[in-house]
Structure formats: structure tokens, C-alpha cells
Amino acid sequence: MSQPKRKEETVGKEMNGIEALAYVLKEIGTKKIFSSITLPENVKERLEQYEIKQDISLNARDSVMLAETYAMENNMPGVVIQIPGTQIFEALDVISQAYMDSIPLLIISSLRSYRDTGRARVGELRTPDDLSTTLSQITKLREKVVSIEEITVTVEKANKEALSNRPRPTLVEIAEDLFKLKAYPLSPAEQKPEKRTPDKNTVAKAAEVLSNSKLPVIVAGYGVISSSSYKDLIELAELLDIPVITTIKGKGSFPASNPLYAGEGLGLIGTEVGNKIFSEADSILLLGTRLTQLSTGGWSMKYKGFVMHNNIDGEDIGKVLMPHLPIVADTGLFLKELITILKQKVKEKIDRGIQTEIKVNKKPITLKGHVDLWPYDIVRLLQQFKFSKIFVDISSTTFDMIRYPIDAPVWFTSESILAKGIGIAGVLEAEDSNALGITDIYSVSKNLSLLYSRHKSAKGTIIIFNDEGATYLDTTKADVPTIGKSKFTVNLDKELEALGAYTIYTYSDLKSALNEKKENLKILNVKIDPEYESAVLSRF
């Protein structure tokens, strides 16, 4: 391929497609990529030359699942390189989940050829557009690269789009022909992620409503975490003495130990004190939340206040509650503007006495007497331990984990639940002996290849809430999530024992296992009474 006319616009070095890719990944700050065992050796060598770590899995689904948890944990794109690109089809559920949960992924895949397509190559689809067409509904941007010059600027653009405004997966397809050719790649354009700024009049109106309210309340969603604005949220809440309720995915956006914390969830899965405050509030500020089915108990919350709904775009505003004041903006930028205005209006911190009301109305969770382990028994015990990160697969057995108190943004889960495995992949990827994964037996069955390939080198603790598949999270009989009975069981004890898992039947055994010091991964197969009752969900 020919050199561009203006050499000053290039990186100043002739490269093949593989080196151009490694070069731009380093330029955009990529420290680690995720791939499968089919990643060619020449690609690995070039990535090593550019000091980019490679996390290699058995298959594409495992690599994308690890990339998703990496993106959650680090609030930056999980970069996946998949060659050949058609193996990405194995991970459609994970990419869909990342799209719905606003998780940034940069997926780089290969086209078998752009010159002479349709020759029935291994891993080749009918047309070069088939992969991008399939992923069109679950990716934010899709680009094809058919010249070495364009590799740098296209990958940089996809990385920018993955992070801009609402974070989501992006796709870049690079023709494998370019791996064997040389040219001068264009210099990266230093493209920075875009964040939507708030309308000043809208912010001023929100400030006026909040400062004049007798009982305002804030509902904090994942947007607070993804915009890194949890400190701003604390400052706002303490300035105006506003109680804060978090969504399930937004846990950690406000410290559970703060006296203004009123619990997580709304409606039939909310706390008693949180629902009381929400229903009595004269103004409601929703921050970075979609008001999902799980976090609202099937949209069962009651309210009467003036609703202000902030989200990064208008995609979800008005679908559940019709706000009196829509606030389309990056949550972090909105909070900073709001606090600036409020500090001009409010010279001293307000004391509404709401902290006392929260303290008085908070009630401990009580369960009727039982012999075998129930999910909340595990949750209660875990409160005696400290974990650096907590990855949770939400299910019928693990749902009570939403009552586990979190004081920092170290809680990672999904409310769309399109792909199971966060509680497993998160711990395996984190390489942190103090990381905790919470999962169920269904998730284990979906991710056995990950466990088998990494259990000897991984660190941390994975706890399986194992009722042998006797129950499931039912969201079809009614909007309100409930515990459904499956009339089906599966026993994976032998497979788990082969991984070195401890089988736990009693509270004391679980406590001993948690206290045991172990350098490598600790897998606790905790047997749950199939007839358990939940501290949160009803059972029919």
C-alpha cells in the first residue's frame, strides 16, 4: 500500500496492520486486552513489544465476560481482540448485557478478507457485513478498516465512542489482509470522550426545587458511579440533609454507613424506611437511573413529589415516571453545577432532622426459625468480613445480597441479567485475594470452562448459593420479582470438588471456611435449603 502524500500526518514509521493496532492501543492507554486461544502468535508478540498484557481464555465468551467485569471494575473499556472475528457470536449474551447495562467494551475483530470475499474460508460468513449487521442492535458504533492508514484513527474513534456519554460496546473489524501488508498509519487525533453538559436553566430550576423542599429525596443509580461523582453526591446530600436511596446496580454510590442512607431499592423490594421517605417526599431527584424492574420491585413504588429525572440521554426518561423536570446530562457534570448553585443559595448545612427519622425507622431483618441455611444467613455472616470488591450474579438465591451494606463503589452486578457469570469472571479477572464473587449453580454451569482454566492461578473467594436449581427469579407471572419453583434440580458437586471447592452445609462451617487463609482461589459450595425464604422477595 502506498504512503500518504503528507508524511507529517502519519506516525512516521512504516508498519504492518498488527503493529499499527498494537501502537494505537498503547496510545489510547490500553494496559490489557482479552482474547481467546485463537489469537495468532505474531499478534501476541507485537502486543508484548508494546507492553500490552494479554488475558487469554479458552473461548470468546469467556474473554468477553472477563472484559466486561474488567470494564465495570476499572470504569474504562474492556478491550477484546478476537481473530477470527466470527467467534464473537459466542458472546452475544455478554455484549447484549454490556449494552443494556452501559458498560464500555472495545471489540476488535478480524474480517477474513476484504479483497475476495465469499470463498468459503474457515470462519467466513456470506458477506463482510454479516457480523456488524448482527451486532448492530447491541453496539454503539461499528467500523470496518480496509487500509493500514485508517487503523489508528478508527480504533481511537471506537474507544472514544465506547466512553462518550452513555458507555456501550463498539466494534472495529480489521481485514486480515492488512496483517501482511505495510504502510504509514495516520497519527491518532487525540480524540477525547464526550460528556453531555447540563442546561444551566434546568440546573437552576432543580436547585430552586431542592432548596425549597421540606422533604426531598435522592435515588442514586449506576450513572453516579460511571461518572465518578459519588463524592459529589455525598456533598449534595449532606449540604441539604437529603436522604439517599440507591438502586441495586447503584449500590456503593452512597455509603451505607452514612446516616442519610435510606437503603436500596423501591416498592416491594425496597426498605421500609426508604419507601416511607420516598412516598412522603415533596421532591424526588433521580440520578443516573433507568428505574429498572428489579430496583423498583416491578415499578411498585408510591410517590407524590415533584420528580426530577437525570440521565445521560433521553433514552429512559419518561418510560417509568413522567418527570416534571427532565435533566439530560452527564450525572457528574450535573451534580457539580447543582452544588455550585446551591452553595450560593445555602450558606450553612441544613438540618431537617431526617437522620434521626432514618435511624428510628430502620429495622433489622428477622426471619422465622429454620434449620438449614437460607440466603440471608450467608449475607448476615458476610457482614462480619471486609472485601475489596464484590461481584454478584443476581438470582433468586442471591437476591438477598442487595441488603449487604456497601460503603464505596466496589459493588458490581447486572440488573438486565442477560448473561450469567459476573460473580465468577469478576473474581477471576481481579487477581485480588480480598475480592468476593457471589453466584448460583446456573451461573456455574454456564462458566465451568472459566473455572477449570483459572482456578489454580486465581485469587479471592467465590460463594455459590446452591439450591441445586430448585428456584429461579420469576419476572413473568407479574411485574414484581418473586421466587419461582423450577421442579428441576442439578448436582454439580463432583465438578466443583474437582476444582477444590468446599461443600458447606452449616453456618459454623461457612464461618470457618471464610476465616481460613488461602493464597489461591477459594470456592465455597454452600448448600441452600430449597424451601428457603428470602429477606426481600416473596415466594409463591
XYZ file of C-alpha atoms in Angstrom:
540
model
C 0.000 0.000 0.000
C 1.262 3.484 -0.806
C 2.499 6.085 1.619
C 0.114 9.032 2.203
C 1.062 12.276 0.474
C 1.652 14.135 3.739
C 4.017 12.093 5.862
C 3.693 14.576 8.759
C 0.133 13.298 9.252
C 1.387 9.764 9.939
C 3.129 8.162 12.908
C 6.355 8.483 10.919
C 7.032 4.761 10.689
C 6.039 2.100 8.235
C 4.040 -0.649 9.959
C 2.029 -3.719 9.127
C -1.569 -3.945 10.341
C -0.679 -5.826 13.505
C 1.897 -3.269 14.643
C -0.455 -0.394 13.804
C -3.070 -1.998 16.046
C -0.645 -2.518 18.926
C 0.632 1.028 18.504
C -2.790 2.672 18.755
C -3.858 0.501 21.687
C -0.845 1.726 23.639
C -1.579 5.318 22.573
C -5.140 5.191 23.961
C -3.880 3.795 27.281
C -4.750 0.114 26.955
C -2.945 -1.943 29.612
C -4.597 -5.289 28.964
C -6.532 -6.990 26.183
C -8.754 -10.066 26.368
C -8.728 -12.769 23.741
C -9.115 -16.495 23.138
C -6.594 -19.210 22.318
C -7.003 -18.485 18.588
C -5.105 -15.196 18.875
C -2.180 -15.576 16.420
C 1.372 -15.686 17.809
C 2.528 -12.731 15.716
C -0.222 -10.611 17.266
C 0.803 -11.713 20.775
C 4.440 -10.882 20.096
C 3.621 -7.411 18.813
C 1.372 -6.685 21.803
C 4.172 -7.770 24.145
C 6.549 -5.432 22.314
C 4.178 -2.563 23.109
C 3.842 -3.713 26.761
C 0.186 -4.700 26.500
C -0.779 -7.600 28.728
C -2.812 -10.423 27.190
C -5.501 -12.319 29.088
C -6.124 -15.477 27.059
C -9.234 -17.650 27.563
C -10.445 -20.903 26.081
C -13.225 -19.251 24.063
C -14.588 -15.876 23.012
C -17.450 -15.834 25.520
C -15.051 -16.255 28.426
C -12.799 -13.475 27.136
C -15.701 -11.045 26.652
C -17.122 -11.889 30.087
C -13.739 -11.119 31.662
C -13.529 -7.893 29.646
C -16.974 -6.844 30.883
C -16.052 -7.291 34.543
C -12.739 -5.515 33.925
C -14.667 -2.564 32.444
C -17.022 -2.500 35.425
C -14.195 -2.594 37.929
C -11.946 -0.012 36.247
C -14.579 2.241 34.631
C -12.746 2.026 31.312
C -13.244 -0.027 28.152
C -12.619 -3.751 28.288
C -10.660 -4.375 25.080
C -11.311 -7.631 23.241
C -9.287 -8.821 20.221
C -10.953 -11.759 18.502
C -9.370 -13.455 15.479
C -11.216 -14.790 13.564
C -13.977 -12.329 14.275
C -16.920 -14.675 13.801
C -16.184 -16.309 17.162
C -17.682 -13.173 18.706
C -21.065 -14.838 18.099
C -20.306 -16.993 21.167
C -20.530 -13.853 23.328
C -23.741 -12.239 22.071
C -25.377 -12.557 25.503
C -22.469 -10.801 27.228
C -22.282 -7.996 24.651
C -26.063 -7.526 24.938
C -25.760 -7.257 28.709
C -22.934 -4.720 28.443
C -25.051 -2.673 26.028
C -28.088 -2.634 28.334
C -26.017 -2.000 31.471
C -23.958 0.831 29.929
C -20.606 -0.960 30.134
C -17.877 0.151 27.676
C -16.322 -2.576 25.532
C -13.944 -2.075 22.600
C -14.304 -5.186 20.439
C -11.692 -5.588 17.722
C -12.343 -8.475 15.376
C -10.976 -9.603 12.041
C -12.514 -9.903 8.596
C -11.110 -12.922 6.787
C -10.591 -10.758 3.695
C -11.866 -7.582 2.090
C -10.481 -8.243 -1.389
C -12.018 -11.536 -2.414
C -14.842 -12.453 -0.077
C -17.190 -15.396 -0.286
C -14.588 -18.092 -0.976
C -15.817 -20.285 1.880
C -12.824 -19.678 4.150
C -12.879 -21.171 7.634
C -14.852 -18.809 9.864
C -16.090 -16.687 6.961
C -19.682 -15.526 6.675
C -21.611 -14.993 3.452
C -20.831 -11.269 3.235
C -18.377 -8.948 5.056
C -21.324 -7.114 6.600
C -22.905 -10.081 8.388
C -21.109 -9.733 11.747
C -21.640 -5.982 12.048
C -25.267 -6.367 10.944
C -25.866 -8.981 13.647
C -24.261 -6.755 16.291
C -25.943 -3.567 15.086
C -28.569 -3.575 17.851
C -26.110 -4.216 20.692
C -23.183 -1.987 19.735
C -22.945 1.777 19.702
C -20.558 2.044 16.748
C -19.399 -0.346 14.023
C -16.461 0.391 11.735
C -14.565 -1.610 9.091
C -10.896 -0.982 8.355
C -9.543 -1.884 4.917
C -6.349 0.183 4.941
C -3.438 0.311 7.369
C -3.570 4.119 7.369
C -7.032 4.026 8.984
C -6.346 1.502 11.773
C -5.074 4.066 14.282
C -7.768 6.713 13.875
C -10.592 4.156 13.642
C -9.624 2.292 16.826
C -9.163 5.616 18.599
C -12.622 6.725 17.446
C -14.227 3.480 18.650
C -12.542 3.839 22.045
C -13.825 7.399 22.319
C -17.366 6.373 21.396
C -17.326 3.477 23.881
C -16.776 6.035 26.665
C -18.719 9.040 25.348
C -21.985 9.947 27.090
C -23.695 6.579 27.707
C -20.861 3.992 27.712
C -21.532 0.981 25.497
C -19.765 -1.622 23.316
C -18.218 -0.630 19.993
C -16.922 -2.832 17.169
C -13.948 -2.448 14.823
C -13.411 -5.047 12.096
C -9.922 -5.163 10.571
C -9.293 -7.078 7.362
C -6.726 -9.836 7.866
C -5.124 -8.851 4.532
C -3.630 -5.856 6.361
C -1.662 -8.081 8.738
C 0.691 -8.958 5.856
C 0.992 -5.510 4.261
C 2.870 -2.375 5.277
C 2.059 1.338 5.155
C 2.260 4.534 7.237
C -0.648 4.694 9.740
C -2.202 8.082 10.361
C -1.325 9.770 13.637
C -4.004 9.430 16.324
C -6.120 12.567 16.595
C -6.227 12.617 20.422
C -9.986 12.112 20.400
C -11.439 12.561 23.891
C -14.728 11.111 25.211
C -17.677 13.487 25.051
C -19.881 14.208 28.064
C -23.230 15.944 27.696
C -23.298 19.185 29.675
C -26.428 20.212 31.590
C -28.659 23.099 30.604
C -27.992 25.920 33.085
C -31.658 26.907 33.396
C -32.580 23.306 34.162
C -29.893 23.074 36.850
C -31.084 26.356 38.365
C -34.656 25.021 38.487
C -33.503 21.812 40.198
C -31.545 23.862 42.746
C -34.611 26.003 43.452
C -36.852 22.966 43.964
C -34.397 21.173 46.260
C -33.561 24.224 48.373
C -37.275 24.975 48.932
C -38.380 21.395 49.609
C -39.448 20.269 53.057
C -38.593 16.627 52.384
C -36.518 15.954 49.270
C -35.127 12.511 48.455
C -32.423 11.306 46.064
C -32.432 7.987 44.209
C -28.870 7.233 43.065
C -28.275 4.872 40.166
C -25.281 3.470 38.318
C -24.802 6.784 36.496
C -23.346 8.221 39.711
C -20.679 5.503 39.687
C -19.912 5.552 35.956
C -19.467 9.344 36.092
C -17.241 9.028 39.201
C -19.435 11.509 41.081
C -20.080 9.648 44.342
C -18.146 12.271 46.342
C -20.308 14.993 44.806
C -23.413 13.038 45.788
C -22.251 12.883 49.408
C -21.561 16.621 49.373
C -25.035 17.384 47.971
C -26.839 15.095 50.405
C -25.004 16.469 53.447
C -25.386 20.092 52.338
C -29.199 19.862 52.133
C -29.711 16.962 54.566
C -31.305 14.827 51.854
C -31.863 11.080 52.383
C -30.430 8.851 49.655
C -31.787 5.568 48.284
C -29.676 3.602 45.806
C -30.712 1.270 43.030
C -29.370 -2.288 43.052
C -26.694 -1.534 40.453
C -26.056 1.821 42.115
C -25.078 0.327 45.475
C -21.845 1.914 46.625
C -22.654 5.279 45.067
C -23.525 6.439 48.597
C -22.059 4.908 51.792
C -24.401 2.585 53.668
C -22.784 3.822 56.890
C -23.814 7.427 56.210
C -26.749 8.442 58.461
C -28.574 9.787 55.392
C -28.621 6.373 53.705
C -32.184 5.040 53.486
C -31.494 1.683 51.858
C -31.572 0.208 48.387
C -34.499 -0.412 46.090
C -38.031 0.935 45.893
C -41.515 -0.503 46.146
C -41.905 -4.133 47.128
C -38.160 -4.786 47.199
C -37.300 -1.532 48.975
C -36.625 -0.976 52.662
C -39.428 0.169 54.948
C -37.730 3.454 55.788
C -36.800 4.102 52.157
C -40.340 3.549 50.914
C -41.761 5.752 53.666
C -39.464 8.637 52.758
C -39.992 8.177 49.005
C -43.778 8.180 49.325
C -43.813 11.271 51.568
C -41.164 13.304 49.719
C -42.277 16.563 48.125
C -39.389 16.455 45.631
C -37.582 13.478 44.115
C -34.218 13.665 42.343
C -33.450 10.572 40.250
C -29.758 10.428 39.366
C -28.380 8.236 36.589
C -31.002 5.512 36.806
C -33.282 3.691 34.385
C -35.707 2.732 37.200
C -35.398 -0.943 36.342
C -37.892 -3.679 37.108
C -35.652 -5.157 39.809
C -34.744 -1.928 41.614
C -38.354 -0.739 41.735
C -39.973 -4.063 42.620
C -41.763 -4.150 39.296
C -42.394 -0.376 39.368
C -44.460 -0.782 42.554
C -43.249 2.368 44.359
C -45.675 5.055 45.510
C -44.854 8.735 45.270
C -46.411 12.181 45.151
C -43.444 14.552 44.906
C -42.081 16.767 42.156
C -39.965 14.414 40.013
C -36.621 15.468 38.527
C -35.004 12.744 36.417
C -31.370 12.978 35.377
C -29.845 10.604 32.837
C -27.099 10.851 30.249
C -29.610 10.829 27.381
C -33.349 10.822 26.882
C -33.496 7.103 26.155
C -35.010 6.132 29.518
C -36.504 9.379 30.787
C -40.285 9.246 30.906
C -40.625 5.489 30.380
C -41.430 4.713 34.024
C -42.202 8.080 35.609
C -43.049 11.190 33.627
C -40.750 13.758 35.241
C -41.792 17.326 35.928
C -38.180 18.272 35.158
C -36.139 16.083 32.764
C -32.381 16.630 33.124
C -30.496 15.201 30.148
C -26.810 15.439 31.098
C -23.814 13.581 32.430
C -24.593 12.924 36.092
C -21.203 14.124 37.294
C -21.356 17.406 35.380
C -24.933 17.992 36.542
C -24.049 17.412 40.200
C -21.090 19.797 40.058
C -23.229 22.551 38.516
C -26.020 21.902 41.006
C -23.721 22.063 44.034
C -22.142 25.298 42.772
C -25.551 26.990 42.558
C -26.757 25.582 45.873
C -23.681 26.831 47.724
C -24.604 30.338 46.621
C -28.122 29.874 47.997
C -27.382 27.829 51.136
C -24.698 29.285 53.386
C -24.966 26.680 56.153
C -25.789 22.994 56.039
C -29.484 22.302 56.545
C -30.703 20.030 59.334
C -34.177 18.600 58.662
C -33.932 16.003 61.401
C -34.174 13.309 58.745
C -31.130 11.450 60.035
C -32.919 10.761 63.300
C -36.019 9.598 61.430
C -33.936 7.170 59.356
C -32.219 5.817 62.468
C -35.502 5.332 64.325
C -37.294 3.686 61.406
C -34.508 1.340 60.295
C -35.429 -2.148 61.387
C -33.219 -5.235 61.484
C -34.154 -8.108 59.185
C -35.726 -11.036 61.017
C -36.531 -14.489 59.659
C -38.586 -17.284 61.130
C -36.764 -20.204 62.688
C -35.129 -22.709 60.345
C -32.548 -25.482 60.453
C -30.702 -25.454 57.130
C -29.014 -22.446 55.569
C -31.074 -19.691 53.963
C -29.562 -16.980 51.718
C -29.801 -14.201 54.288
C -27.858 -16.327 56.786
C -24.900 -16.023 54.420
C -25.466 -12.288 53.905
C -25.575 -11.707 57.655
C -22.346 -13.650 58.168
C -20.561 -11.830 55.333
C -21.159 -8.539 57.160
C -18.516 -9.662 59.651
C -15.884 -9.593 56.890
C -14.408 -6.867 54.683
C -13.978 -7.291 50.929
C -12.213 -5.039 48.448
C -14.590 -5.818 45.557
C -17.902 -7.667 45.333
C -19.168 -9.184 42.069
C -22.744 -10.507 42.150
C -24.854 -12.631 39.822
C -28.395 -11.601 40.755
C -30.750 -14.599 41.033
C -33.453 -15.990 43.302
C -30.902 -17.392 45.759
C -28.522 -14.407 45.717
C -31.105 -11.595 45.724
C -30.760 -11.044 49.477
C -27.211 -9.787 48.816
C -28.750 -6.423 47.923
C -29.074 -5.915 51.690
C -25.323 -6.280 52.166
C -24.033 -2.841 53.240
C -21.597 -1.214 50.795
C -19.611 1.929 51.648
C -17.719 2.526 48.398
C -18.170 1.919 44.650
C -16.877 -1.663 44.853
C -20.153 -3.448 44.029
C -20.566 -4.856 40.503
C -23.651 -6.561 39.125
C -26.229 -6.523 36.335
C -29.928 -5.795 36.506
C -30.628 -6.838 32.932
C -29.284 -10.358 33.694
C -28.797 -11.273 30.052
C -25.583 -13.192 30.744
C -24.600 -15.108 33.857
C -21.066 -15.139 35.202
C -20.210 -11.744 36.734
C -19.749 -13.334 40.169
C -17.238 -15.784 38.691
C -15.438 -13.770 35.999
C -15.102 -10.710 38.249
C -13.070 -12.575 40.871
C -11.013 -14.497 38.309
C -10.096 -11.271 36.497
C -9.478 -9.088 39.562
C -6.419 -11.024 40.792
C -7.256 -9.798 44.290
C -7.218 -12.154 47.276
C -9.814 -9.972 49.017
C -12.314 -9.963 46.119
C -15.656 -11.713 46.619
C -17.865 -13.311 44.000
C -21.484 -14.277 44.663
C -23.125 -16.645 42.203
C -25.590 -19.514 41.804
C -25.491 -23.011 40.365
C -26.851 -21.937 36.975
C -24.026 -19.436 36.564
C -21.522 -22.133 37.496
C -22.911 -24.415 34.790
C -22.521 -21.617 32.201
C -18.958 -20.777 33.211
C -17.289 -24.085 34.029
C -14.658 -23.548 31.341
C -13.596 -20.307 33.039
C -13.363 -22.009 36.426
C -11.487 -25.042 35.136
C -8.958 -22.960 33.215
C -8.204 -20.460 36.004
C -8.942 -21.905 39.429
C -5.311 -22.822 40.120
C -3.922 -19.346 39.422
C -6.815 -17.156 40.601
C -7.242 -15.442 43.967
C -10.232 -14.362 46.043
C -13.407 -16.103 47.167
C -16.392 -17.330 45.175
C -19.511 -18.320 47.117
C -22.127 -20.403 45.333
C -25.629 -20.035 46.768
C -26.536 -23.573 45.744
C -30.142 -24.746 45.914
C -29.350 -27.145 43.032
C -31.538 -25.136 40.680
C -34.734 -25.650 42.706
C -35.743 -21.977 42.326
C -35.462 -19.174 39.794
C -36.079 -15.435 39.693
C -39.596 -15.120 38.280
C -40.388 -11.857 36.496
C -43.060 -13.210 34.132
C -46.029 -14.090 36.343
C -46.152 -10.465 37.444
C -44.014 -7.335 37.199
C -42.947 -7.784 40.824
C -39.923 -10.148 41.022
C -40.676 -13.283 43.012
C -39.132 -16.676 43.718
C -40.344 -19.324 41.313
C -40.100 -23.072 41.863
C -38.409 -24.863 38.958
C -39.294 -28.523 39.731
C -35.801 -29.241 38.438
C -32.514 -29.988 40.147
C -28.915 -30.288 39.048
C -25.994 -31.556 41.120
C -22.541 -30.284 40.194
C -20.831 -31.289 43.447
C -18.343 -33.629 41.727
C -17.363 -30.995 39.204
C -16.909 -28.449 41.987
C -14.912 -30.865 44.129
C -12.573 -31.348 41.171
C -11.978 -27.584 41.358
C -11.109 -27.857 45.064
C -14.421 -26.406 46.256
C -15.502 -26.807 49.880
C -19.033 -28.140 50.317
C -20.707 -26.188 53.116
C -23.829 -27.279 54.979
C -23.809 -25.244 58.208
C -23.316 -21.683 59.397
C -20.313 -22.631 61.525
C -18.646 -24.456 58.625
C -19.155 -21.400 56.423
C -17.664 -19.102 59.049
C -14.633 -21.376 59.423
C -14.145 -21.515 55.661
C -14.328 -17.730 55.361
C -11.772 -17.319 58.136
C -9.363 -19.758 56.546
C -6.362 -18.068 54.958
C -5.706 -19.278 51.430
C -3.449 -17.709 48.813
C -5.256 -19.219 45.838
C -8.931 -19.138 44.871
C -11.396 -20.289 47.495
C -14.648 -21.771 46.146
C -17.412 -22.330 48.703
C -20.284 -24.527 47.532
C -22.897 -23.513 50.102
C -25.939 -25.780 50.223
C -29.135 -23.740 50.485
C -32.387 -25.192 51.783
C -34.592 -25.434 48.631
C -37.548 -24.266 50.723
C -35.734 -21.135 51.908
C -37.445 -17.821 52.486
C -35.944 -14.573 51.242
C -35.449 -11.393 53.255
C -36.519 -9.410 50.178
C -38.526 -11.491 47.698
C -41.888 -13.187 48.124
C -42.358 -16.814 47.232
C -45.431 -18.280 45.566
